[in-house]
Short mmCIF file of C-alpha atoms and ligand atoms in Angstrom, two decimals:
data_model
loop_
_atom_site.label_atom_id
_atom_site.label_comp_id
_atom_site.label_asym_id
_atom_site.label_seq_id
_atom_site.Cartn_x
_atom_site.Cartn_y
_atom_site.Cartn_z
CA MET A 1 -9.02 29.65 43.87
CA MET A 2 -10.85 27.76 41.18
CA SER A 3 -9.50 28.93 37.93
CA TRP A 4 -11.16 28.53 34.52
CA LYS A 5 -8.36 26.41 33.80
CA GLU A 6 -9.59 23.35 36.31
CA CYS A 7 -12.41 23.99 33.63
CA VAL A 8 -10.85 23.37 30.68
CA ARG A 9 -11.09 20.51 27.73
CA GLN A 10 -7.16 19.49 27.75
CA VAL A 11 -6.16 17.77 24.39
CA GLU A 12 -2.64 16.62 23.19
CA PRO A 13 -3.90 18.11 19.18
CA TYR A 14 -2.69 15.77 16.31
CA THR A 15 0.67 17.16 14.61
CA PRO A 16 -0.67 17.04 11.16
CA GLY A 17 3.02 16.85 8.01
CA GLU A 18 4.39 20.07 7.81
CA GLN A 19 3.86 22.94 4.61
CA PRO A 20 6.90 24.35 3.69
CA LYS A 21 6.17 28.40 2.55
CA GLU A 22 8.94 27.58 -0.78
CA GLN A 23 7.47 27.26 -3.92
CA ASN A 24 10.95 24.92 -5.03
CA VAL A 25 10.46 21.88 -2.70
CA ILE A 26 9.78 17.99 -3.60
CA LYS A 27 6.81 17.73 -1.33
CA LEU A 28 6.49 13.40 -0.58
CA ASN A 29 6.03 14.22 3.09
CA THR A 30 1.79 14.12 3.28
CA ASN A 31 0.82 11.77 0.85
CA GLU A 32 -0.41 14.27 -1.67
CA ASN A 33 -1.51 13.28 -4.81
CA PRO A 34 1.09 15.22 -7.57
CA TYR A 35 -1.38 14.77 -10.33
CA GLY A 36 -4.04 17.12 -9.52
CA PRO A 37 -7.54 16.32 -9.75
CA SER A 38 -9.85 16.06 -13.57
CA GLU A 39 -10.13 18.14 -16.51
CA LYS A 40 -14.15 17.64 -15.41
CA VAL A 41 -13.02 19.64 -12.17
CA ARG A 42 -11.56 21.79 -13.39
CA HIS A 43 -14.09 23.03 -16.44
CA CYS A 44 -16.73 22.95 -13.84
CA GLU A 45 -18.63 26.02 -13.89
CA MET A 46 -19.17 26.91 -10.21
CA ASP A 47 -22.35 29.78 -9.76
CA TYR A 48 -21.15 31.88 -7.52
CA ASP A 49 -24.17 33.87 -6.53
CA LEU A 50 -25.55 30.40 -5.67
CA LEU A 51 -22.83 31.08 -2.24
CA ARG A 52 -24.57 33.33 -1.05
CA LYS A 53 -27.62 30.19 0.20
CA TYR A 54 -26.91 27.68 1.97
CA PRO A 55 -25.77 24.48 0.87
CA ASP A 56 -28.14 20.95 1.16
CA PRO A 57 -27.81 19.25 4.34
CA ALA A 58 -27.96 16.23 3.16
CA ALA A 59 -25.72 17.15 0.14
CA SER A 60 -28.14 14.74 -1.29
CA ASP A 61 -25.65 15.30 -5.51
CA LEU A 62 -22.68 13.63 -4.00
CA VAL A 63 -24.11 11.38 -1.62
CA ASN A 64 -25.81 9.65 -4.95
CA THR A 65 -22.95 10.37 -7.44
CA LEU A 66 -21.28 8.10 -4.39
CA ALA A 67 -24.33 5.57 -4.00
CA GLU A 68 -24.63 5.09 -7.59
CA TYR A 69 -20.53 4.93 -7.96
CA HIS A 70 -20.37 2.22 -5.38
CA HIS A 71 -23.26 0.35 -6.41
CA VAL A 72 -25.42 1.44 -2.87
CA ASP A 73 -28.58 2.83 -1.72
CA PRO A 74 -28.42 6.73 -0.48
CA ALA A 75 -29.12 6.09 2.23
CA GLN A 76 -25.91 4.10 2.91
CA VAL A 77 -23.18 6.85 2.36
CA PHE A 78 -22.58 9.50 4.75
CA VAL A 79 -19.90 12.34 3.71
CA GLY A 80 -18.55 15.32 5.37
CA VAL A 81 -15.13 17.76 5.54
CA GLY A 82 -12.86 15.22 4.87
CA SER A 83 -12.38 11.92 5.76
CA ASP A 84 -11.09 13.20 9.20
CA ASP A 85 -14.33 14.52 9.73
CA VAL A 86 -15.91 11.99 9.17
CA LEU A 87 -14.18 9.28 11.41
CA ALA A 88 -14.72 11.64 14.58
CA MET A 89 -18.01 12.03 14.05
CA ALA A 90 -17.83 8.08 13.44
CA PHE A 91 -15.54 8.20 16.94
CA LEU A 92 -18.82 10.17 19.03
CA THR A 93 -21.34 8.32 17.21
CA PHE A 94 -20.22 4.46 17.95
CA PHE A 95 -17.74 4.49 20.20
CA ASN A 96 -20.09 4.85 23.59
CA SER A 97 -20.08 1.69 25.55
CA GLY A 98 -17.17 3.56 28.43
CA ARG A 99 -15.56 -0.54 27.23
CA PRO A 100 -12.13 0.06 24.94
CA ILE A 101 -11.89 0.84 21.42
CA LEU A 102 -9.12 -0.91 20.13
CA PHE A 103 -6.59 0.15 17.26
CA PRO A 104 -2.88 -0.61 16.43
CA ASP A 105 -0.64 0.02 18.10
CA ILE A 106 1.81 2.13 15.13
CA SER A 107 -1.48 3.08 12.82
CA TYR A 108 -3.10 6.66 11.99
CA SER A 109 -1.63 9.29 14.76
CA PHE A 110 -5.82 10.75 14.74
CA TYR A 111 -7.53 7.76 16.73
CA PRO A 112 -5.26 8.53 20.27
CA VAL A 113 -6.58 11.84 19.54
CA TRP A 114 -10.03 11.44 19.06
CA ALA A 115 -10.70 8.65 21.23
CA GLU A 116 -9.36 11.41 24.38
CA LEU A 117 -10.84 14.49 23.35
CA TYR A 118 -14.30 12.11 23.59
CA LYS A 119 -12.72 10.09 26.49
CA ILE A 120 -13.15 7.03 24.93
CA PRO A 121 -11.10 4.69 26.93
CA PHE A 122 -8.77 3.11 24.51
CA GLU A 123 -6.15 -0.31 23.75
CA THR A 124 -3.47 -0.36 21.52
CA GLN A 125 -2.48 -3.75 19.76
CA ALA A 126 0.68 -4.68 18.85
CA LEU A 127 1.36 -5.35 15.16
CA THR A 128 3.71 -8.40 14.77
CA GLU A 129 7.38 -7.89 14.42
CA ASP A 130 6.77 -7.48 10.45
CA PHE A 131 4.07 -4.65 10.70
CA ARG A 132 0.89 -7.04 10.29
CA ILE A 133 -2.18 -6.69 11.87
CA GLU A 134 -3.31 -10.13 14.18
CA PRO A 135 -6.99 -10.26 13.69
CA SER A 136 -7.24 -13.02 16.50
CA ASP A 137 -5.95 -9.43 18.74
CA TYR A 138 -9.07 -7.98 17.97
CA LEU A 139 -11.13 -10.65 18.85
CA LYS A 140 -11.50 -9.99 23.03
CA GLU A 141 -14.01 -7.66 24.93
CA ASN A 142 -13.88 -4.35 23.09
CA GLY A 143 -16.47 -0.96 23.13
CA GLY A 144 -15.55 -0.76 18.76
CA VAL A 145 -12.58 -1.55 16.61
CA VAL A 146 -10.85 0.91 14.17
CA PHE A 147 -7.96 0.41 11.55
CA PRO A 148 -7.08 2.09 8.71
CA ASN A 149 -6.04 -0.29 5.05
CA PRO A 150 -4.01 -0.17 4.24
CA ASN A 151 -2.36 0.55 7.11
CA ALA A 152 -0.80 4.46 7.59
CA PRO A 153 2.36 4.86 8.35
CA THR A 154 3.12 1.12 7.00
CA ALA A 155 1.61 1.13 3.64
CA ARG A 156 0.73 -2.57 4.69
CA LEU A 157 -2.10 -3.99 3.40
CA LEU A 158 -4.68 -6.53 5.77
CA PRO A 159 -6.34 -9.26 3.07
CA LEU A 160 -9.62 -8.93 3.51
CA GLU A 161 -10.34 -12.39 4.91
CA GLU A 162 -8.68 -10.84 7.92
CA VAL A 163 -10.40 -7.46 7.67
CA GLU A 164 -14.03 -10.27 7.72
CA LYS A 165 -12.40 -11.78 10.59
CA ILE A 166 -11.79 -8.92 13.03
CA VAL A 167 -16.22 -7.83 11.41
CA ALA A 168 -17.44 -11.08 11.60
CA GLY A 169 -15.85 -12.08 15.15
CA ASN A 170 -17.18 -8.37 16.59
CA PRO A 171 -21.15 -8.48 15.52
CA ASP A 172 -21.60 -5.86 18.70
CA VAL A 173 -19.52 -3.56 18.41
CA VAL A 174 -19.37 -1.25 15.07
CA VAL A 175 -15.75 -2.16 13.40
CA ILE A 176 -14.32 0.84 11.50
CA VAL A 177 -11.97 0.32 8.43
CA ASP A 178 -10.51 3.36 7.33
CA GLU A 179 -9.79 3.13 3.69
CA ALA A 180 -7.85 6.05 2.89
CA TYR A 181 -5.00 4.25 0.84
CA ILE A 182 -7.56 1.48 -0.88
CA ASP A 183 -7.01 2.27 -4.70
CA PHE A 184 -3.47 1.80 -4.35
CA ALA A 185 -3.95 -1.22 -3.20
CA PRO A 186 -5.09 -4.92 -5.63
CA GLU A 187 -8.24 -4.53 -6.70
CA GLY A 188 -10.86 -6.47 -4.59
CA SER A 189 -9.39 -5.86 -1.28
CA SER A 190 -12.50 -3.09 -0.37
CA ALA A 191 -14.16 -3.75 2.64
CA ILE A 192 -17.43 -1.86 0.96
CA SER A 193 -18.05 -5.99 -1.09
CA LEU A 194 -18.52 -6.89 2.80
CA LEU A 195 -21.49 -4.57 3.76
CA ASP A 196 -24.48 -6.17 2.55
CA ARG A 197 -23.97 -8.73 4.93
CA TYR A 198 -22.54 -7.06 8.52
CA ASP A 199 -24.61 -4.41 9.96
CA ASN A 200 -21.62 -3.42 12.25
CA LEU A 201 -19.41 -2.63 9.35
CA LEU A 202 -17.88 0.74 8.66
CA VAL A 203 -16.14 1.74 5.88
CA VAL A 204 -14.41 5.28 5.41
CA ARG A 205 -12.93 6.70 2.23
CA THR A 206 -11.03 10.08 1.27
CA PHE A 207 -11.12 11.75 -2.01
CA SER A 208 -7.25 13.46 -0.57
CA LYS A 209 -5.64 10.59 -1.56
CA SER A 210 -6.09 8.83 -5.09
CA ARG A 211 -8.23 11.44 -6.42
CA SER A 212 -6.12 13.89 -5.80
CA MET A 213 -8.32 16.96 -3.62
CA ALA A 214 -7.55 16.97 -0.78
CA GLY A 215 -7.33 21.07 -0.72
CA LEU A 216 -11.39 20.72 -1.53
CA ARG A 217 -12.02 18.41 2.16
CA ILE A 218 -14.40 15.80 1.12
CA GLY A 219 -14.56 12.54 2.69
CA TYR A 220 -17.22 9.84 3.81
CA ALA A 221 -18.32 6.41 5.20
CA ILE A 222 -20.08 3.54 3.88
CA GLY A 223 -22.07 1.13 5.56
CA GLN A 224 -25.90 -0.31 6.14
CA LYS A 225 -28.32 2.17 6.70
CA GLU A 226 -28.89 1.99 10.19
CA LEU A 227 -25.85 2.83 10.59
CA ILE A 228 -25.59 5.47 8.96
CA ALA A 229 -28.71 7.04 10.56
CA CYS A 230 -27.04 6.90 13.43
CA MET A 231 -23.63 8.94 11.93
CA GLN A 232 -26.28 11.03 10.57
CA ALA A 233 -28.37 12.34 13.40
CA VAL A 234 -25.14 13.04 15.42
CA LYS A 235 -24.21 15.15 12.68
CA TYR A 236 -26.69 17.34 12.27
CA SER A 237 -26.90 17.65 16.03
CA PHE A 238 -23.48 19.44 15.41
CA ASN A 239 -23.73 20.78 12.36
CA SER A 240 -25.89 20.54 9.58
CA TYR A 241 -24.02 22.81 7.29
CA THR A 242 -20.48 20.91 7.14
CA MET A 243 -20.45 19.90 3.21
CA ASN A 244 -20.10 23.39 0.93
CA ARG A 245 -20.77 24.22 -2.77
CA PRO A 246 -17.67 24.04 -3.76
CA SER A 247 -16.86 20.68 -2.82
CA ILE A 248 -20.03 19.33 -3.59
CA LEU A 249 -20.09 20.54 -7.09
CA TYR A 250 -16.54 19.86 -7.32
CA GLY A 251 -16.82 16.30 -5.76
CA CYS A 252 -19.36 15.04 -8.02
CA ALA A 253 -17.24 16.29 -11.19
CA SER A 254 -14.11 14.09 -9.66
CA VAL A 255 -16.05 10.65 -9.44
CA GLU A 256 -17.83 11.50 -12.48
CA ASP A 257 -14.12 10.99 -14.06
CA GLU A 258 -13.05 7.46 -14.14
CA ALA A 259 -11.16 7.30 -16.97
CA TYR A 260 -8.84 9.78 -15.46
CA PHE A 261 -8.82 8.38 -12.00
CA ARG A 262 -7.55 4.71 -13.33
CA GLU A 263 -5.30 6.19 -14.88
CA THR A 264 -3.61 8.58 -12.75
CA VAL A 265 -3.51 5.72 -9.34
CA GLY A 266 -2.18 2.87 -12.31
CA LYS A 267 0.49 5.66 -13.04
CA ILE A 268 1.16 6.18 -8.97
CA ILE A 269 1.61 2.30 -8.69
CA THR A 270 3.84 1.82 -11.19
CA THR A 271 5.97 4.50 -9.71
CA ARG A 272 5.19 3.04 -6.10
CA GLU A 273 6.84 -0.31 -7.51
CA TRP A 274 9.71 1.32 -9.54
CA PHE A 275 10.74 3.54 -6.52
CA THR A 276 10.87 0.24 -4.59
CA LYS A 277 12.91 -1.18 -6.89
CA GLU A 278 15.37 1.55 -6.31
CA LEU A 279 14.80 1.77 -2.70
CA LYS A 280 16.16 -1.70 -2.65
CA ALA A 281 19.11 -1.99 -4.56
CA LEU A 282 19.95 1.18 -2.31
CA GLY A 283 20.08 -0.96 0.98
CA PHE A 284 16.37 0.16 2.25
CA ASP A 285 14.01 -2.60 3.79
CA VAL A 286 11.22 -1.53 1.88
CA ILE A 287 7.70 -3.00 3.88
CA PRO A 288 5.60 -4.28 0.78
CA SER A 289 2.85 -1.06 -0.24
CA ALA A 290 -0.23 -0.80 -1.31
CA ALA A 291 -0.94 3.10 -0.55
CA ASN A 292 0.45 5.54 -2.69
CA PHE A 293 3.70 6.27 0.01
CA VAL A 294 5.89 3.07 0.86
CA PHE A 295 7.45 2.56 4.76
CA ALA A 296 11.66 2.34 4.43
CA SER A 297 14.23 1.84 6.47
CA HIS A 298 17.94 1.78 5.79
CA LYS A 299 20.78 -1.21 7.20
CA GLU A 300 22.95 1.64 8.13
CA VAL A 301 21.55 4.80 7.98
CA PRO A 302 19.59 6.31 10.42
CA ALA A 303 16.53 7.54 8.90
CA GLU A 304 16.32 10.47 11.47
CA GLU A 305 19.71 11.96 9.24
CA ILE A 306 18.69 11.16 5.86
CA PHE A 307 15.61 12.57 7.30
CA ARG A 308 17.86 16.10 7.92
CA LYS A 309 19.70 16.09 4.97
CA ALA A 310 17.02 15.43 2.55
CA ARG A 311 14.99 18.59 4.11
CA GLU A 312 18.73 20.65 3.34
CA ARG A 313 17.70 19.58 0.03
CA GLY A 314 14.05 20.79 -0.38
CA ILE A 315 12.88 17.45 -0.13
CA PHE A 316 10.05 17.05 2.33
CA PHE A 317 9.91 12.99 3.75
CA ARG A 318 7.67 12.03 7.06
CA TYR A 319 9.40 11.33 10.16
CA PHE A 320 8.02 10.20 13.20
CA LYS A 321 10.12 9.37 16.42
CA LEU A 322 8.29 6.75 18.05
CA PRO A 323 8.73 3.97 19.08
CA ARG A 324 9.55 0.89 17.05
CA ILE A 325 9.16 3.31 13.76
CA ASP A 326 12.12 5.73 14.97
CA ASN A 327 14.17 4.28 11.81
CA PHE A 328 11.75 4.16 9.29
CA LEU A 329 10.76 7.13 6.88
CA ARG A 330 7.83 7.45 4.89
CA ILE A 331 8.06 8.23 1.90
CA THR A 332 4.93 9.90 -0.69
CA ILE A 333 5.04 8.38 -4.05
CA GLY A 334 5.18 11.43 -6.83
CA THR A 335 6.09 12.19 -10.51
CA ASP A 336 8.58 9.87 -11.81
CA GLU A 337 10.50 12.86 -12.37
CA GLU A 338 10.38 14.04 -8.23
CA MET A 339 11.33 9.78 -7.37
CA LYS A 340 14.56 9.82 -9.42
CA THR A 341 15.18 13.06 -8.50
CA VAL A 342 15.33 11.33 -4.43
CA ILE A 343 16.73 7.68 -5.64
CA ASP A 344 20.03 10.70 -7.21
CA PHE A 345 19.87 12.27 -3.46
CA LEU A 346 19.83 9.14 -1.82
CA THR A 347 22.66 7.64 -4.28
CA LEU A 348 25.18 10.29 -4.55
CA ASP A 349 25.12 12.31 -1.00
CA ILE A 350 23.63 9.27 0.95
CA MET A 351 24.99 6.52 0.16
CA HIS A 352 27.92 8.75 -1.94
CA LYS A 353 27.88 6.46 -5.02
CA LYS A 354 28.06 7.66 -8.05
C1 PLP B 401 -4.76 11.76 4.86
C2 PLP B 401 -5.58 10.25 6.40
C3 PLP B 401 -6.88 10.50 6.32
C4 PLP B 401 -7.37 11.33 6.33
O1 PLP B 401 -7.71 12.28 5.37
P1 PLP B 401 -8.73 13.78 4.78
O2 PLP B 401 -8.00 14.49 3.81
O3 PLP B 401 -9.32 13.81 6.10
O4 PLP B 401 -10.00 12.59 3.61
C5 PLP B 401 -8.08 9.27 7.47
N1 PLP B 401 -6.85 8.11 7.41
C6 PLP B 401 -5.86 7.90 7.08
C7 PLP B 401 -4.88 6.61 7.58
C8 PLP B 401 -4.97 8.77 6.54
O5 PLP B 401 -4.53 8.26 6.03
#
């Protein structure tokens, strides 16, 4: 007997970081930004009567604002419901050759999920011993390449020249650079500066981390016009109204407050550097971070134990029980006060020092 169960698309879903229900916790497990959106967003007038109407399917206000911000043509910008939506759409659009796509073995764990969902063959490429992406690993025959830069969960930045080697070495497939954390990296690290020269490059960004708007779900991609037009065609074959009116409005308001954006990103970088130094003093190995989180491992105390004890104290880190990284903790950079509490907890409850 046939069962409907044999017709079902069976997938192993992505597991997002825990969103604890308790209020009084220090939540450093999903790389959210502690500072909240700009005052411009808070004071934005939303015309609720407009909610009865469908939003602009092209989200032109937001597209134009982002195009101006990045000095590109509006036809080079694709917006979506968080970069997860943008990435999913890019996988569906560009990875359709039957050849395996390539991404690092330690990377954003959503990539293999989309590949499985869309039945895209993939091959992971091992990061080096010290968790670097080796560009020459991505120069073999493939159906496309995707990697985060800075990488997640390692936080390590691949220098722009190395990114360019991967893009230049793959002229006949699309290379997606997922720049979810690039605003926390040194100036000049973004692959957006390569866009004029490469028609196979897609750069993906999000408002969830540096712009502190994870709750609104805004992501975007920038590429040459032809690439973006292909994504639009797929999007309009799927769901025309992906961006709701509040997201378009608040998204524009956020981009218009450059001063607040720079100030809060700068604060997180300063806190990250201080926190890294403190962790090292406690005997942690910390991978140099260009993101709003650090990836750290202790020489003596297992990461899983620290993760568990922290959780009991209401401090949430991210722990992945996965090969190669099961002795690492991924810790989001919160406020100075939160990070001081973390250092106190590690000093007293883990290292048993005064
Ligand atoms: C957070 C994250 C995303 C997704 O962000 P959205 O909230 O969907 O915009 C994409 N890629 C990486 C590497 C991330 O860490």
